[in-house]
């Protein structure tokens, strides 16, 4: 049986936890840096998407250097194609960036998202005969011709943020290739010590909005000057005390691994499986509440390693806060 994309509706009634073995990682600097890789591995055939990733994707074109290209901020509610503005009311938004060439008149959209849907990136599958949880958690950039004005405008945002030259676009495209080949795993959660804005961030997420923020910063570094536009982004935050490092798949689930810890991690993830009945869903939801809220426990998988989070109030929060458009590091070029 293959891993189908998980129903997003189940993921919304979220999320949470168990565990507690391990040693505090020595001399840890927070937040834990997101790990980049030398290449993108092939995906396992077991991982299957409910909705095909990047179905109309195309190569990034090489623009004429003298071209003038408008850059648009694109934002719409997550799963807007299925639920309309439902998640927009909760400020759970998806981000992308649009481009329009003055020389050709063509429009393009670029975004970064999960290969196998958000549920598979957030929680693993527990496969029969396999000790370790099995993850389908790659994310990637998608570039395609056209901008779906209705999709972005109806319940979201489509607004001009800057204008760049064709030469700047081509440099950005080289950076996108590097970024996409080395940053390959989707990370749903931001984890921090408290809701206070100055609190310690233990782990930072790596998802669609972070890709757009990196893209804007790259354009600014190339010389783009951004308009004065307010830009807000969604973050899903877990709150915990200092995380405890547990190990990687081999050290926990391998022949010399900690069988008690391995069983606890598997037991933690079990209630997050896809559900066939409403009753089954609510039974597991109660288990999640018991572990995360009543017992203050959560297991996090980050950079292919497992961590224990001693959860604390308010446990989880979805925020929609402003992150200003960047200021470049050198003068604008060619625009």
mmCIF file of C-alpha atoms in Angstrom:
data_model
loop_
_atom_site.group_PDB
_atom_site.id
_atom_site.type_symbol
_atom_site.label_atom_id
_atom_site.label_comp_id
_atom_site.label_asym_id
_atom_site.label_seq_id
_atom_site.Cartn_x
_atom_site.Cartn_y
_atom_site.Cartn_z
ATOM 1 C CA UNK A 1 0.000 0.000 0.000
ATOM 2 C CA UNK A 2 1.417 3.376 -1.003
ATOM 3 C CA UNK A 3 1.380 6.568 1.024
ATOM 4 C CA UNK A 4 -1.388 8.690 -0.383
ATOM 5 C CA UNK A 5 -1.469 12.404 0.317
ATOM 6 C CA UNK A 6 -3.170 12.937 3.651
ATOM 7 C CA UNK A 7 -6.469 14.692 4.012
ATOM 8 C CA UNK A 8 -5.662 18.331 4.897
ATOM 9 C CA UNK A 9 -8.830 18.666 6.960
ATOM 10 C CA UNK A 10 -7.496 16.210 9.544
ATOM 11 C CA UNK A 11 -4.258 18.153 9.846
ATOM 12 C CA UNK A 12 -6.084 21.331 10.789
ATOM 13 C CA UNK A 13 -7.328 19.932 14.096
ATOM 14 C CA UNK A 14 -3.757 19.786 15.051
ATOM 15 C CA UNK A 15 -1.026 18.336 16.381
ATOM 16 C CA UNK A 16 0.923 17.061 19.273
ATOM 17 C CA UNK A 17 2.994 14.615 21.352
ATOM 18 C CA UNK A 18 5.147 12.343 23.673
ATOM 19 C CA UNK A 19 8.591 11.009 24.818
ATOM 20 C CA UNK A 20 11.614 11.892 26.961
ATOM 21 C CA UNK A 21 14.950 10.189 26.748
ATOM 22 C CA UNK A 22 18.235 11.707 25.647
ATOM 23 C CA UNK A 23 20.927 14.175 26.620
ATOM 24 C CA UNK A 24 20.975 17.902 26.112
ATOM 25 C CA UNK A 25 23.117 18.644 23.105
ATOM 26 C CA UNK A 26 26.378 20.246 24.293
ATOM 27 C CA UNK A 27 27.126 23.900 23.422
ATOM 28 C CA UNK A 28 24.019 24.187 21.274
ATOM 29 C CA UNK A 29 23.498 27.477 19.478
ATOM 30 C CA UNK A 30 19.881 28.339 18.813
ATOM 31 C CA UNK A 31 18.110 28.185 16.504
ATOM 32 C CA UNK A 32 19.412 24.928 15.063
ATOM 33 C CA UNK A 33 20.651 25.807 11.529
ATOM 34 C CA UNK A 34 18.642 24.293 8.695
ATOM 35 C CA UNK A 35 20.751 21.626 7.006
ATOM 36 C CA UNK A 36 21.561 21.848 3.311
ATOM 37 C CA UNK A 37 22.595 18.893 1.164
ATOM 38 C CA UNK A 38 24.907 18.306 -1.803
ATOM 39 C CA UNK A 39 22.145 16.945 -4.022
ATOM 40 C CA UNK A 40 18.458 16.080 -4.057
ATOM 41 C CA UNK A 41 17.797 12.327 -3.660
ATOM 42 C CA UNK A 42 15.167 10.516 -5.690
ATOM 43 C CA UNK A 43 11.833 10.161 -3.960
ATOM 44 C CA UNK A 44 10.651 6.746 -2.819
ATOM 45 C CA UNK A 45 7.803 5.262 -4.921
ATOM 46 C CA UNK A 46 5.935 4.626 -1.657
ATOM 47 C CA UNK A 47 5.366 8.387 -1.355
ATOM 48 C CA UNK A 48 2.300 9.397 -3.335
ATOM 49 C CA UNK A 49 0.675 12.832 -3.681
ATOM 50 C CA UNK A 50 -3.077 13.359 -3.476
ATOM 51 C CA UNK A 51 -2.533 16.344 -5.788
ATOM 52 C CA UNK A 52 0.280 16.158 -8.362
ATOM 53 C CA UNK A 53 3.246 18.381 -7.599
ATOM 54 C CA UNK A 54 3.842 21.178 -10.127
ATOM 55 C CA UNK A 55 1.680 19.681 -12.904
ATOM 56 C CA UNK A 56 2.329 22.500 -15.404
ATOM 57 C CA UNK A 57 5.923 23.192 -14.414
ATOM 58 C CA UNK A 58 8.437 24.490 -16.952
ATOM 59 C CA UNK A 59 12.078 25.502 -17.077
ATOM 60 C CA UNK A 60 12.991 29.006 -15.932
ATOM 61 C CA UNK A 61 13.549 31.053 -19.118
ATOM 62 C CA UNK A 62 16.653 33.112 -19.828
ATOM 63 C CA UNK A 63 15.549 36.728 -20.131
ATOM 64 C CA UNK A 64 17.174 39.366 -22.310
ATOM 65 C CA UNK A 65 19.351 41.507 -20.085
ATOM 66 C CA UNK A 66 17.617 44.725 -21.129
ATOM 67 C CA UNK A 67 14.147 43.361 -20.321
ATOM 68 C CA UNK A 68 12.134 45.083 -17.580
ATOM 69 C CA UNK A 69 10.348 42.598 -15.353
ATOM 70 C CA UNK A 70 7.645 43.368 -12.835
ATOM 71 C CA UNK A 71 7.698 41.302 -9.643
ATOM 72 C CA UNK A 72 4.443 40.538 -7.819
ATOM 73 C CA UNK A 73 3.696 39.344 -4.310
ATOM 74 C CA UNK A 74 1.195 36.484 -4.489
ATOM 75 C CA UNK A 75 -0.681 35.115 -1.488
ATOM 76 C CA UNK A 76 -3.851 33.036 -1.094
ATOM 77 C CA UNK A 77 -5.412 30.777 1.566
ATOM 78 C CA UNK A 78 -3.908 27.293 1.814
ATOM 79 C CA UNK A 79 -5.991 24.747 -0.157
ATOM 80 C CA UNK A 80 -8.037 27.650 -1.593
ATOM 81 C CA UNK A 81 -8.848 25.491 -4.629
ATOM 82 C CA UNK A 82 -10.725 23.096 -2.333
ATOM 83 C CA UNK A 83 -11.911 25.124 0.666
ATOM 84 C CA UNK A 84 -12.161 28.630 -0.778
ATOM 85 C CA UNK A 85 -11.520 31.327 1.835
ATOM 86 C CA UNK A 86 -12.066 29.020 4.826
ATOM 87 C CA UNK A 87 -8.417 28.950 5.895
ATOM 88 C CA UNK A 88 -8.055 32.592 4.931
ATOM 89 C CA UNK A 89 -10.250 33.464 7.914
ATOM 90 C CA UNK A 90 -7.652 31.688 10.078
ATOM 91 C CA UNK A 91 -4.833 33.490 8.224
ATOM 92 C CA UNK A 92 -3.318 30.199 7.058
ATOM 93 C CA UNK A 93 -1.830 31.453 3.807
ATOM 94 C CA UNK A 94 0.331 30.170 0.948
ATOM 95 C CA UNK A 95 2.905 32.449 -0.687
ATOM 96 C CA UNK A 96 4.342 32.700 -4.191
ATOM 97 C CA UNK A 97 5.982 35.279 -6.445
ATOM 98 C CA UNK A 98 4.940 36.383 -9.940
ATOM 99 C CA UNK A 99 6.915 37.889 -12.832
ATOM 100 C CA UNK A 100 5.823 39.814 -15.960
ATOM 101 C CA UNK A 101 8.188 40.458 -18.876
ATOM 102 C CA UNK A 102 7.821 43.811 -20.642
ATOM 103 C CA UNK A 103 9.467 42.512 -23.840
ATOM 104 C CA UNK A 104 7.368 39.361 -24.277
ATOM 105 C CA UNK A 105 4.280 40.199 -22.220
ATOM 106 C CA UNK A 106 4.465 36.735 -20.636
ATOM 107 C CA UNK A 107 3.650 36.099 -16.976
ATOM 108 C CA UNK A 108 5.233 33.490 -14.712
ATOM 109 C CA UNK A 109 4.608 32.088 -11.228
ATOM 110 C CA UNK A 110 7.218 30.652 -8.858
ATOM 111 C CA UNK A 111 6.511 28.932 -5.550
ATOM 112 C CA UNK A 112 7.964 26.329 -3.170
ATOM 113 C CA UNK A 113 5.841 23.670 -1.519
ATOM 114 C CA UNK A 114 5.497 20.024 -0.451
ATOM 115 C CA UNK A 115 5.916 17.205 -2.972
ATOM 116 C CA UNK A 116 3.433 15.002 -1.106
ATOM 117 C CA UNK A 117 1.190 17.476 0.752
ATOM 118 C CA UNK A 118 1.541 19.059 4.157
ATOM 119 C CA UNK A 119 0.396 16.070 6.218
ATOM 120 C CA UNK A 120 3.152 13.839 4.879
ATOM 121 C CA UNK A 121 5.757 16.537 5.505
ATOM 122 C CA UNK A 122 4.609 17.013 9.089
ATOM 123 C CA UNK A 123 4.092 13.409 10.239
ATOM 124 C CA UNK A 124 5.608 10.102 9.080
ATOM 125 C CA UNK A 125 4.097 6.784 8.046
ATOM 126 C CA UNK A 126 4.523 3.746 10.297
ATOM 127 C CA UNK A 127 5.062 0.970 7.790
ATOM 128 C CA UNK A 128 4.713 -2.724 8.674
ATOM 129 C CA UNK A 129 8.090 -4.420 8.923
ATOM 130 C CA UNK A 130 9.995 -1.152 9.315
ATOM 131 C CA UNK A 131 11.230 -0.045 12.731
ATOM 132 C CA UNK A 132 11.887 3.599 11.837
ATOM 133 C CA UNK A 133 9.103 6.033 10.887
ATOM 134 C CA UNK A 134 9.039 6.579 7.121
ATOM 135 C CA UNK A 135 9.024 10.199 5.918
ATOM 136 C CA UNK A 136 7.720 11.678 2.650
ATOM 137 C CA UNK A 137 8.846 15.192 3.465
ATOM 138 C CA UNK A 138 10.590 16.717 0.473
ATOM 139 C CA UNK A 139 9.650 20.172 -0.758
ATOM 140 C CA UNK A 140 10.731 21.880 -3.977
ATOM 141 C CA UNK A 141 10.413 24.963 -6.158
ATOM 142 C CA UNK A 142 7.843 25.048 -8.953
ATOM 143 C CA UNK A 143 8.057 27.490 -11.876
ATOM 144 C CA UNK A 144 5.385 27.729 -14.569
ATOM 145 C CA UNK A 145 4.087 30.126 -17.187
ATOM 146 C CA UNK A 146 1.058 32.230 -16.317
ATOM 147 C CA UNK A 147 -0.419 33.885 -13.228
ATOM 148 C CA UNK A 148 -3.878 32.762 -12.133
ATOM 149 C CA UNK A 149 -5.245 36.222 -11.333
ATOM 150 C CA UNK A 150 -8.557 34.924 -9.978
ATOM 151 C CA UNK A 151 -6.855 32.507 -7.591
ATOM 152 C CA UNK A 152 -4.608 35.133 -6.036
ATOM 153 C CA UNK A 153 -6.955 38.130 -6.148
ATOM 154 C CA UNK A 154 -10.281 36.636 -5.031
ATOM 155 C CA UNK A 155 -9.292 35.691 -1.484
ATOM 156 C CA UNK A 156 -5.690 36.830 -1.305
ATOM 157 C CA UNK A 157 -3.112 39.238 -2.679
ATOM 158 C CA UNK A 158 -1.632 40.130 -6.069
ATOM 159 C CA UNK A 159 0.409 43.313 -5.776
ATOM 160 C CA UNK A 160 3.474 44.781 -7.503
ATOM 161 C CA UNK A 161 6.447 44.900 -5.129
ATOM 162 C CA UNK A 162 9.412 45.792 -7.369
ATOM 163 C CA UNK A 163 10.760 45.973 -10.917
ATOM 164 C CA UNK A 164 14.002 44.308 -12.007
ATOM 165 C CA UNK A 165 16.102 43.910 -15.142
ATOM 166 C CA UNK A 166 16.395 40.768 -17.208
ATOM 167 C CA UNK A 167 20.005 40.444 -16.039
ATOM 168 C CA UNK A 168 18.881 40.454 -12.402
ATOM 169 C CA UNK A 169 16.212 37.856 -13.167
ATOM 170 C CA UNK A 170 18.817 35.555 -14.738
ATOM 171 C CA UNK A 171 21.072 35.852 -11.682
ATOM 172 C CA UNK A 172 18.099 35.097 -9.448
ATOM 173 C CA UNK A 173 17.351 31.982 -11.537
ATOM 174 C CA UNK A 174 20.881 30.662 -10.901
ATOM 175 C CA UNK A 175 20.364 31.147 -7.178
ATOM 176 C CA UNK A 176 16.963 29.380 -7.291
ATOM 177 C CA UNK A 177 18.626 26.344 -8.869
ATOM 178 C CA UNK A 178 21.188 26.180 -6.060
ATOM 179 C CA UNK A 179 18.598 26.815 -3.345
ATOM 180 C CA UNK A 180 16.287 24.138 -4.717
ATOM 181 C CA UNK A 181 18.986 21.489 -5.067
ATOM 182 C CA UNK A 182 20.405 21.954 -1.571
ATOM 183 C CA UNK A 183 17.364 22.811 0.591
ATOM 184 C CA UNK A 184 15.201 19.754 0.079
ATOM 185 C CA UNK A 185 13.243 18.939 3.236
ATOM 186 C CA UNK A 186 10.078 20.723 4.297
ATOM 187 C CA UNK A 187 9.943 21.786 7.948
ATOM 188 C CA UNK A 188 6.431 22.722 9.131
ATOM 189 C CA UNK A 189 7.150 23.939 12.634
ATOM 190 C CA UNK A 190 8.712 26.984 14.148
ATOM 191 C CA UNK A 191 9.592 26.093 17.751
ATOM 192 C CA UNK A 192 10.254 28.779 20.347
ATOM 193 C CA UNK A 193 10.388 29.280 24.094
ATOM 194 C CA UNK A 194 7.369 31.573 24.505
ATOM 195 C CA UNK A 195 4.974 33.862 22.590
ATOM 196 C CA UNK A 196 7.181 36.853 23.444
ATOM 197 C CA UNK A 197 8.705 38.304 20.278
ATOM 198 C CA UNK A 198 12.161 38.304 21.869
ATOM 199 C CA UNK A 199 11.956 34.710 23.088
ATOM 200 C CA UNK A 200 14.488 32.094 21.989
ATOM 201 C CA UNK A 201 13.728 30.351 18.715
ATOM 202 C CA UNK A 202 14.784 26.717 18.955
ATOM 203 C CA UNK A 203 13.934 25.693 15.359
ATOM 204 C CA UNK A 204 12.829 27.734 12.364
ATOM 205 C CA UNK A 205 10.409 26.445 9.759
ATOM 206 C CA UNK A 206 11.371 25.863 6.122
ATOM 207 C CA UNK A 207 8.283 26.237 3.950
ATOM 208 C CA UNK A 208 6.681 28.340 1.213
ATOM 209 C CA UNK A 209 6.918 31.725 2.922
ATOM 210 C CA UNK A 210 10.589 31.237 3.797
ATOM 211 C CA UNK A 211 11.362 30.570 0.119
ATOM 212 C CA UNK A 212 9.628 33.816 -0.875
ATOM 213 C CA UNK A 213 11.511 35.736 1.812
ATOM 214 C CA UNK A 214 14.812 34.289 0.560
ATOM 215 C CA UNK A 215 13.871 35.196 -3.020
ATOM 216 C CA UNK A 216 13.051 38.796 -2.075
ATOM 217 C CA UNK A 217 16.342 39.051 -0.191
ATOM 218 C CA UNK A 218 18.279 37.731 -3.192
ATOM 219 C CA UNK A 219 16.603 40.292 -5.456
ATOM 220 C CA UNK A 220 17.431 43.040 -2.969
ATOM 221 C CA UNK A 221 21.063 41.895 -2.884
ATOM 222 C CA UNK A 222 21.084 42.101 -6.684
ATOM 223 C CA UNK A 223 19.860 45.681 -6.518
ATOM 224 C CA UNK A 224 16.057 45.528 -6.484
ATOM 225 C CA UNK A 225 14.343 48.416 -4.685
ATOM 226 C CA UNK A 226 11.036 47.350 -3.153
ATOM 227 C CA UNK A 227 7.855 49.390 -2.949
ATOM 228 C CA UNK A 228 6.384 50.288 0.434
ATOM 229 C CA UNK A 229 3.976 47.356 0.762
ATOM 230 C CA UNK A 230 3.016 45.601 3.997
ATOM 231 C CA UNK A 231 3.839 41.893 3.791
ATOM 232 C CA UNK A 232 2.498 39.430 6.360
ATOM 233 C CA UNK A 233 3.239 35.710 6.554
ATOM 234 C CA UNK A 234 1.828 32.682 8.365
ATOM 235 C CA UNK A 235 3.822 30.701 10.939
ATOM 236 C CA UNK A 236 2.742 27.625 12.919
ATOM 237 C CA UNK A 237 4.557 27.752 16.242
ATOM 238 C CA UNK A 238 5.114 25.139 18.933
ATOM 239 C CA UNK A 239 6.122 26.349 22.389
ATOM 240 C CA UNK A 240 8.536 24.328 24.484
ATOM 241 C CA UNK A 241 11.344 24.436 26.978
ATOM 242 C CA UNK A 242 14.893 23.738 25.781
ATOM 243 C CA UNK A 243 14.777 20.801 23.329
ATOM 244 C CA UNK A 244 16.547 17.538 24.110
ATOM 245 C CA UNK A 245 18.577 15.897 21.345
ATOM 246 C CA UNK A 246 17.754 12.207 20.890
ATOM 247 C CA UNK A 247 19.704 11.034 17.824
ATOM 248 C CA UNK A 248 19.173 10.049 14.204
ATOM 249 C CA UNK A 249 17.450 7.087 12.604
ATOM 250 C CA UNK A 250 20.469 4.791 12.915
ATOM 251 C CA UNK A 251 21.309 5.612 16.537
ATOM 252 C CA UNK A 252 17.682 5.202 17.656
ATOM 253 C CA UNK A 253 16.210 2.539 15.366
ATOM 254 C CA UNK A 254 19.341 0.691 14.210
ATOM 255 C CA UNK A 255 20.659 -2.641 15.555
ATOM 256 C CA UNK A 256 22.432 -0.904 18.442
ATOM 257 C CA UNK A 257 19.623 1.609 18.987
ATOM 258 C CA UNK A 258 17.507 2.398 22.026
ATOM 259 C CA UNK A 259 14.508 0.097 21.668
ATOM 260 C CA UNK A 260 12.553 1.812 24.445
ATOM 261 C CA UNK A 261 13.004 5.222 22.851
ATOM 262 C CA UNK A 262 12.255 3.827 19.390
ATOM 263 C CA UNK A 263 8.972 2.380 20.642
ATOM 264 C CA UNK A 264 8.065 5.666 22.315
ATOM 265 C CA UNK A 265 8.625 7.656 19.115
ATOM 266 C CA UNK A 266 6.539 5.238 17.075
ATOM 267 C CA UNK A 267 3.836 5.327 19.735
ATOM 268 C CA UNK A 268 3.853 9.133 19.639
ATOM 269 C CA UNK A 269 3.332 9.324 15.884
ATOM 270 C CA UNK A 270 0.658 6.620 15.737
ATOM 271 C CA UNK A 271 -2.356 8.917 16.478
ATOM 272 C CA UNK A 272 -1.386 11.166 13.559
ATOM 273 C CA UNK A 273 -2.016 8.449 10.974
ATOM 274 C CA UNK A 274 -4.716 8.940 8.290
ATOM 275 C CA UNK A 275 -8.130 8.070 9.725
ATOM 276 C CA UNK A 276 -10.889 6.029 8.103
ATOM 277 C CA UNK A 277 -13.728 6.932 10.474
ATOM 278 C CA UNK A 278 -14.794 9.983 12.501
ATOM 279 C CA UNK A 279 -14.756 7.929 15.694
ATOM 280 C CA UNK A 280 -11.179 6.801 15.066
ATOM 281 C CA UNK A 281 -10.155 10.406 14.486
ATOM 282 C CA UNK A 282 -11.601 11.682 17.768
ATOM 283 C CA UNK A 283 -10.148 8.789 19.766
ATOM 284 C CA UNK A 284 -6.681 9.655 18.461
ATOM 285 C CA UNK A 285 -7.274 13.375 18.955
ATOM 286 C CA UNK A 286 -7.850 12.721 22.652
ATOM 287 C CA UNK A 287 -4.566 10.788 22.777
ATOM 288 C CA UNK A 288 -2.774 13.732 21.177
ATOM 289 C CA UNK A 289 -4.263 16.195 23.663
ATOM 290 C CA UNK A 290 -3.289 13.919 26.541
ATOM 291 C CA UNK A 291 0.324 13.695 25.476
ATOM 292 C CA UNK A 292 0.986 17.214 24.275
ATOM 293 C CA UNK A 293 -1.084 19.306 26.637
ATOM 294 C CA UNK A 294 -1.501 17.154 29.733
ATOM 295 C CA UNK A 295 1.906 15.450 29.635
ATOM 296 C CA UNK A 296 3.799 18.257 27.825
ATOM 297 C CA UNK A 297 5.459 15.923 25.298
ATOM 298 C CA UNK A 298 6.283 16.229 21.594
ATOM 299 C CA UNK A 299 8.777 14.535 19.270
ATOM 300 C CA UNK A 300 10.239 16.712 16.504
ATOM 301 C CA UNK A 301 12.006 15.433 13.381
ATOM 302 C CA UNK A 302 14.357 18.125 12.057
ATOM 303 C CA UNK A 303 17.427 17.831 9.811
ATOM 304 C CA UNK A 304 16.894 14.028 9.774
ATOM 305 C CA UNK A 305 17.299 13.944 13.572
ATOM 306 C CA UNK A 306 14.874 13.465 16.444
ATOM 307 C CA UNK A 307 14.375 15.889 19.327
ATOM 308 C CA UNK A 308 12.176 15.830 22.399
ATOM 309 C CA UNK A 309 10.242 19.026 23.121
ATOM 310 C CA UNK A 310 9.067 19.630 26.709
ATOM 311 C CA UNK A 311 5.886 21.416 25.675
ATOM 312 C CA UNK A 312 4.471 24.357 27.576
ATOM 313 C CA UNK A 313 1.553 26.784 27.400
ATOM 314 C CA UNK A 314 0.144 27.905 24.973
ATOM 315 C CA UNK A 315 1.541 24.789 23.199
ATOM 316 C CA UNK A 316 0.622 25.803 19.652
ATOM 317 C CA UNK A 317 -0.263 29.046 17.900
ATOM 318 C CA UNK A 318 -0.866 30.150 14.315
ATOM 319 C CA UNK A 319 0.323 33.706 13.735
ATOM 320 C CA UNK A 320 0.101 36.074 10.771
ATOM 321 C CA UNK A 321 2.716 38.764 11.264
ATOM 322 C CA UNK A 322 4.473 41.344 9.159
ATOM 323 C CA UNK A 323 7.954 40.710 7.831
ATOM 324 C CA UNK A 324 9.073 43.891 6.010
ATOM 325 C CA UNK A 325 10.375 43.743 2.470
ATOM 326 C CA UNK A 326 14.187 43.737 2.443
ATOM 327 C CA UNK A 327 16.677 46.482 1.773
ATOM 328 C CA UNK A 328 19.393 45.588 -0.698
ATOM 329 C CA UNK A 329 23.133 45.520 -0.120
ATOM 330 C CA UNK A 330 24.050 47.487 -3.244
ATOM 331 C CA UNK A 331 22.593 50.093 -5.585
ATOM 332 C CA UNK A 332 19.855 49.187 -8.040
ATOM 333 C CA UNK A 333 21.139 47.851 -11.357
ATOM 334 C CA UNK A 334 19.607 48.603 -14.743
ATOM 335 C CA UNK A 335 16.090 49.627 -13.636
#
